C-alpha positions as a printed Julia matrix, in Angstrom:
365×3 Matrix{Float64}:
 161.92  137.66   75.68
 162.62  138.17   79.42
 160.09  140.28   81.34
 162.63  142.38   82.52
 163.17  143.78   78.44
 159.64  143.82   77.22
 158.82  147.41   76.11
 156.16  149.46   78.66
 153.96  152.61   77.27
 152.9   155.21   80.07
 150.11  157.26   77.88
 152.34  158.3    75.06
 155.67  157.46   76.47
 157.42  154.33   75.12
 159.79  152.83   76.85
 162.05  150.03   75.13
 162.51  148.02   78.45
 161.63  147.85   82.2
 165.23  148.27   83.52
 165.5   152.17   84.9
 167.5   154.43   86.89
 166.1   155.73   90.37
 166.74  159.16   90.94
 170.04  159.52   93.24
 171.3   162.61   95.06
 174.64  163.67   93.93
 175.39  167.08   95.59
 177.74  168.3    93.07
 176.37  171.77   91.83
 177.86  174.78   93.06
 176.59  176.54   95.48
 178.12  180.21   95.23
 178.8   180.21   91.28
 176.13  178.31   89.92
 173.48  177.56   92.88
 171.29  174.08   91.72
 172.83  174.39   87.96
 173.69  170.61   86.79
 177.1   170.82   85.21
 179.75  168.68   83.76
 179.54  165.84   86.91
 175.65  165.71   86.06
 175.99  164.93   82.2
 178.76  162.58   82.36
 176.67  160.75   85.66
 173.45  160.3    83.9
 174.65  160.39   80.36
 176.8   156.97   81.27
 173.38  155.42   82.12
 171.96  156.62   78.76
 175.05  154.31   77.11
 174.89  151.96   79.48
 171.39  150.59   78.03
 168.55  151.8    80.58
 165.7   152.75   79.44
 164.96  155.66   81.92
 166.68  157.61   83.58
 165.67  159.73   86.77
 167.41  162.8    87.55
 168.38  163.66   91.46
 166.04  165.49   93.15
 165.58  169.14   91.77
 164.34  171.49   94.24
 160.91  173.56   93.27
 162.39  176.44   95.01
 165.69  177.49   96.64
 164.54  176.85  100.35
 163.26  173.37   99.3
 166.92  172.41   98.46
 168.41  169.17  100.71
 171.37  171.23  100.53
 173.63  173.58   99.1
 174.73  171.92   96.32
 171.45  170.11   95.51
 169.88  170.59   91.62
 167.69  172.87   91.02
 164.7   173.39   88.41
 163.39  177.18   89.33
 165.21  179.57   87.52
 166.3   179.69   83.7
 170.48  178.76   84.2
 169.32  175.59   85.53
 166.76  174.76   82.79
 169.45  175.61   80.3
 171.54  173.04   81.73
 168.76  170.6    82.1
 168.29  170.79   78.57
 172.01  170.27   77.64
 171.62  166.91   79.79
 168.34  165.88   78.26
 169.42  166.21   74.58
 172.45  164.4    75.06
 170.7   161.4    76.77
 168.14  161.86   73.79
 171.52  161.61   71.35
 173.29  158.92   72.54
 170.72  156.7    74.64
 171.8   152.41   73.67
 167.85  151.77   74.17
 166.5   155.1    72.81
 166.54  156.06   76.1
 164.15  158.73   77.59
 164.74  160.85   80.5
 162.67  162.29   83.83
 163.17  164.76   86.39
 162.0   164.01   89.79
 160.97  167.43   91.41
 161.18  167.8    95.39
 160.89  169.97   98.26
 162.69  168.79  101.18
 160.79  170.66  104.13
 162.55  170.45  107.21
 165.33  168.45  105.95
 166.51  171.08  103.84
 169.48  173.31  104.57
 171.59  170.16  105.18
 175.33  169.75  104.61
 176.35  167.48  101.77
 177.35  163.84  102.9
 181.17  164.25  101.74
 181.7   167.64  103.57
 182.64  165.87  106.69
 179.92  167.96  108.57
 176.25  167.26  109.77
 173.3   168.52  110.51
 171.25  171.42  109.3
 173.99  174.28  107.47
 173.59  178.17  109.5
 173.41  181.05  107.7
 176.52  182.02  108.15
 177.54  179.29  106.01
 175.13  179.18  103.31
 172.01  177.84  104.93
 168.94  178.95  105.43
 165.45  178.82  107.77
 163.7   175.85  106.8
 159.96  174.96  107.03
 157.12  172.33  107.63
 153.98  171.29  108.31
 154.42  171.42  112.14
 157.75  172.77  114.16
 159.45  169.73  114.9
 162.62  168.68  113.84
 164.31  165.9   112.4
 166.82  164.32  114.91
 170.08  166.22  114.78
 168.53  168.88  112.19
 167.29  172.77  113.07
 163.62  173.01  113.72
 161.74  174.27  111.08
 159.19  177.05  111.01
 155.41  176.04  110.8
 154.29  176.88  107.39
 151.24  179.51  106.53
 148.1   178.58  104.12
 149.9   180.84  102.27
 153.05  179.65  101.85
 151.66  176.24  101.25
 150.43  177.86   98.25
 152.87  178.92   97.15
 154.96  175.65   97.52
 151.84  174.58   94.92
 152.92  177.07   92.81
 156.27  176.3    92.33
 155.88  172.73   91.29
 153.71  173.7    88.87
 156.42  176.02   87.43
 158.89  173.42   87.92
 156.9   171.06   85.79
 156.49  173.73   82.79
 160.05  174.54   83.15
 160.67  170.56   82.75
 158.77  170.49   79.64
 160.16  173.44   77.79
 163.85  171.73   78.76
 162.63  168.52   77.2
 162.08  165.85   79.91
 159.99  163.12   79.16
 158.06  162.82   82.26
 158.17  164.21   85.52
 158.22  162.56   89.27
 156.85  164.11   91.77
 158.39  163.06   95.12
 156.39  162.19   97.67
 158.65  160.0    99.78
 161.62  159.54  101.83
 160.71  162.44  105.05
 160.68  165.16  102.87
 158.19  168.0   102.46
 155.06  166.33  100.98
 155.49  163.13  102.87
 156.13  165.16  105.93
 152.59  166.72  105.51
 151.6   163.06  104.84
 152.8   161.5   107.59
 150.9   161.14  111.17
 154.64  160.96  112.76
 155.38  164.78  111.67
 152.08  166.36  110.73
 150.2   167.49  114.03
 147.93  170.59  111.94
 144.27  170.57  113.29
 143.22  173.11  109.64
 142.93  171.69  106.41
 146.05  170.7   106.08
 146.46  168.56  108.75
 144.2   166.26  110.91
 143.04  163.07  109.56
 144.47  161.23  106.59
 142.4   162.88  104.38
 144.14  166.03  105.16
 147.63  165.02  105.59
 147.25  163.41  101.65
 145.91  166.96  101.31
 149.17  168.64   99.62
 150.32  165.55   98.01
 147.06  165.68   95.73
 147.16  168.77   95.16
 150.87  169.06   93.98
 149.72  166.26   91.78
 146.68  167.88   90.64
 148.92  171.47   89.83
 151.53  169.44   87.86
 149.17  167.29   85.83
 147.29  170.37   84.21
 150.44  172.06   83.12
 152.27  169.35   81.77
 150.93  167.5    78.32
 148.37  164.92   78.07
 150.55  162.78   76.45
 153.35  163.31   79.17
 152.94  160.47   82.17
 153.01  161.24   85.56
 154.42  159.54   88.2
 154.99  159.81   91.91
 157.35  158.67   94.91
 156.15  157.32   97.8
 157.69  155.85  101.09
 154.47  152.75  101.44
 155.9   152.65  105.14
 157.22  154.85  107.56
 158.81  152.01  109.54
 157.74  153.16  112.85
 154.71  152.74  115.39
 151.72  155.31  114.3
 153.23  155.86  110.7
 152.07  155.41  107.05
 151.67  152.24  106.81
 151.16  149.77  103.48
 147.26  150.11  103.77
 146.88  154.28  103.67
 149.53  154.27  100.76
 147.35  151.64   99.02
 144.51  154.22   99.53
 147.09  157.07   98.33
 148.37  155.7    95.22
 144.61  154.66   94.22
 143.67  158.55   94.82
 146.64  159.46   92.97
 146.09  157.58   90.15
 142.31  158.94   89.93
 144.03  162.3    89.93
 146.37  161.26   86.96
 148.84  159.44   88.47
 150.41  156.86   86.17
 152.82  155.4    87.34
 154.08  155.23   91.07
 158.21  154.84   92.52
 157.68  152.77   95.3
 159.92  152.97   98.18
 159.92  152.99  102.0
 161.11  155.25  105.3
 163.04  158.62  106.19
 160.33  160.1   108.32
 161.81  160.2   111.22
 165.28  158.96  112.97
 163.84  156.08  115.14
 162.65  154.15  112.04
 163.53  150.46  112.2
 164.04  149.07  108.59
 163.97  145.66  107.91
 165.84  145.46  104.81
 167.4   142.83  102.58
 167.35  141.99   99.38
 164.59  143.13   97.48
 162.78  144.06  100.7
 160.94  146.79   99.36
 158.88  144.58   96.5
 156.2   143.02   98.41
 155.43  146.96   99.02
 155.42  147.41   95.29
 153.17  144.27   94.47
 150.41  145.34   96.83
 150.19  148.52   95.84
 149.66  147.35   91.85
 147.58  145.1    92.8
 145.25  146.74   95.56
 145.26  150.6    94.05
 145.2   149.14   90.24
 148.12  151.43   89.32
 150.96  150.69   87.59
 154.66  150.15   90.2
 158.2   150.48   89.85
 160.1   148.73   92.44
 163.67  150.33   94.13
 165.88  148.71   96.96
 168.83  146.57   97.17
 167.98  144.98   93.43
 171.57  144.44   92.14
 171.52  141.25   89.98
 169.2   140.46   86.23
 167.84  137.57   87.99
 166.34  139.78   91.11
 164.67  142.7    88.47
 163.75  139.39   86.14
 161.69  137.6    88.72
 159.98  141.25   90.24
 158.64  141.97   87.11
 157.95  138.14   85.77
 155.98  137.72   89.18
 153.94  140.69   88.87
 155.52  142.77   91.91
 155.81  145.88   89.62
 155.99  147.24   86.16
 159.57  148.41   86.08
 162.85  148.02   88.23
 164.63  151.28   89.44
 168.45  150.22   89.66
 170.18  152.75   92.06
 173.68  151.94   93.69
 174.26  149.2    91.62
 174.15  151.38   88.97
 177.1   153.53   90.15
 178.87  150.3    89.87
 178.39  149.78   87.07
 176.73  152.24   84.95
 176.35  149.39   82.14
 174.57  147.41   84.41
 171.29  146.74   81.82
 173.82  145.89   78.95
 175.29  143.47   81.29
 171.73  142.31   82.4
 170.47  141.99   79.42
 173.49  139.32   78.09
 173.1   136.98   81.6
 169.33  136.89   80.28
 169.72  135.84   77.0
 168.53  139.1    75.35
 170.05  141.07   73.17
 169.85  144.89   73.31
 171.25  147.81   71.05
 174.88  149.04   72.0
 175.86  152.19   71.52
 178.05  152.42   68.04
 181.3   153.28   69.89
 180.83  150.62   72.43
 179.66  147.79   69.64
 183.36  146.38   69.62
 182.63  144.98   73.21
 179.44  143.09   72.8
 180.24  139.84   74.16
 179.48  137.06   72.61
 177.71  134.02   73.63
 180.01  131.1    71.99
 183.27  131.33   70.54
């Protein structure tokens, strides 16, 4: 069996194969009828993966709160419509997953990157109120380059921002995800608290490393005691900052081995969007040697994400021990039957979906 389709169990969470789908932005609710309600785009997006053969799927990020919202038209998980429609997506990918697949929801707050226009709008920056937007906030009044500047956040509010992923993560269960990501990564609110680059507090919330982790261990610690035992946990990081005076790989090695003592089972991997004047080396696979380090150093479980297109790239990360699963994310909007596909160049073979079946290739003819 390739290592890429041996099953994985996160506490009581059995997954058929190590082939998954990051989570991947896709600004398509709408924002005066329905504001963060998945509809119609949402199931037929991550229902195709559920056919397609991966194992699990990752929603977009779904904001903890309105003001935590990227933008506009970002998904949602704080009212009731939206859980409704969560669990219309969830029992469908339930239905008709080809490997039985199971299904997260990767909650978010996006700080001071919030209130942003959508990427096909043909507009940029942060949105005004006249237009929809709204006052953002963060740990300390800057701004990201070419964004509004945010309003320094109270002990209070920070709080509060507690609060609502722990409701987020109850309102998760009762729709019927199978686990829940917390996202910690990518310049967005907790890794802005996280990160030296953004985060100039002198309180408790601020300071030394120690502090900065501060609100990413205790969103972890509110979401862990309201979801089940059985449920796994797991958590996006960005291991480096890709800029002088950043995270870097050692103090997210000392992270994910605090998060994991804080029940933490499983954590995304990934890299940057702190600030503008990163300078990412990327390439194929570039983000994997992150991955491995962090498995091996913290003793917690990875999954790996970046520029992995092809069987033979998510074979070898896993095979070589530079994670525990592979997180597929524009090559999956290729082609959304990429771990049917994946699974065939490796030799394996993998249910189909009954009204695909007809199209299994076959190996000789």
């Amino acid at each position: 069996m390739p290592a890429l389709f041996e099953p994985l169990k996160l506490r009581s969470l059995e997954l058929q194969h190590r082939g998954w789908v990051s989570p991947m932005c896709q600004y398509s609710c709408e924002a005066d009828a329905a504001p963060g309600v998945p509809n119609d785009w949402h199931l037929m997006h991550l229902g195709s993966f559920a056919a397609g053969g991966a194992a699990l799927i990752l929603t977009e990020a779904a904001a903890v709160n309105h003001e935590g919202m990227i933008s506009p038209r970002d998904a949602g998980l704080y009212n009731d419509a939206q859980a409704e429609a969560w669990q219309r997506i969830t029992s469908f990918v339930h239905r008709h997953g080809a490997a039985e697949a199971k299904i997260g929801v990767q909650l978010a707050h996006a700080g001071r990157k919030a209130s942003t226009y959508w990427p096909f709008s043909g507009k940029h920056g942060s949105v005004p109120e006249s237009d929809g937007g709204w006052t953002t906030a963060g740990p300390s009044p800057s701004a990201f380059d070419g964004y509004a500047e945010p309003a320094v956040m109270s002990g209070e509010q920070i709080d509060g921002v507690v609060s609502d992923f722990a409701a987020a993560a109850v309102r998760a269960v009762d729709a019927g995800f199978d686990t829940v990501e917390i996202h910690g990564a990518h310049g967005y609110l907790l890794h802005q608290f996280q990160s030296p680059l953004i985060n100039t507090r002198t309180d408790a919330w601020g300071g030394d490393e120690a502090g900065r982790n501060r609100l990413m261990l205790a969103v972890v610690d509110a979401v862990r005691a309201v979801i089940p035992d059985s449920m796994p946990l797991l958590l996006r990081i960005s291991a480096c900052d890709w800029a002088d005076g950043g995270v870097d790989l050692a103090a997210s090695v000392r992270l994910a081995r605090e998060a994991a003592q804080h029940g933490v089972d499983l954590v995304d991997v990934s890299s940057g969007g702190a600030v503008a004047h990163q300078q990412i080396k990327a390439g194929p696979g570039y983000q994997t040697g992150f991955s491995a380090a962090i498995r091996r150093d913290a003793g917690v479980p990875t999954g790996t994400v970046g520029l992995l297109t092809s069987a033979g790239q998510a074979e070898h990360a896993i095979a070589t021990g530079q994670a525990d699963g592979v997180f597929i994310a524009r090559a999956a909007l290729r082609d959304p039957h990429w771990w049917l596909r994946a699974a065939f160049e490796l030799g394996h073979d993998i249910k189909w979906a009954p009204q695909y079946e007809r199209a299994v290739p076959r190996r000789t003819f």
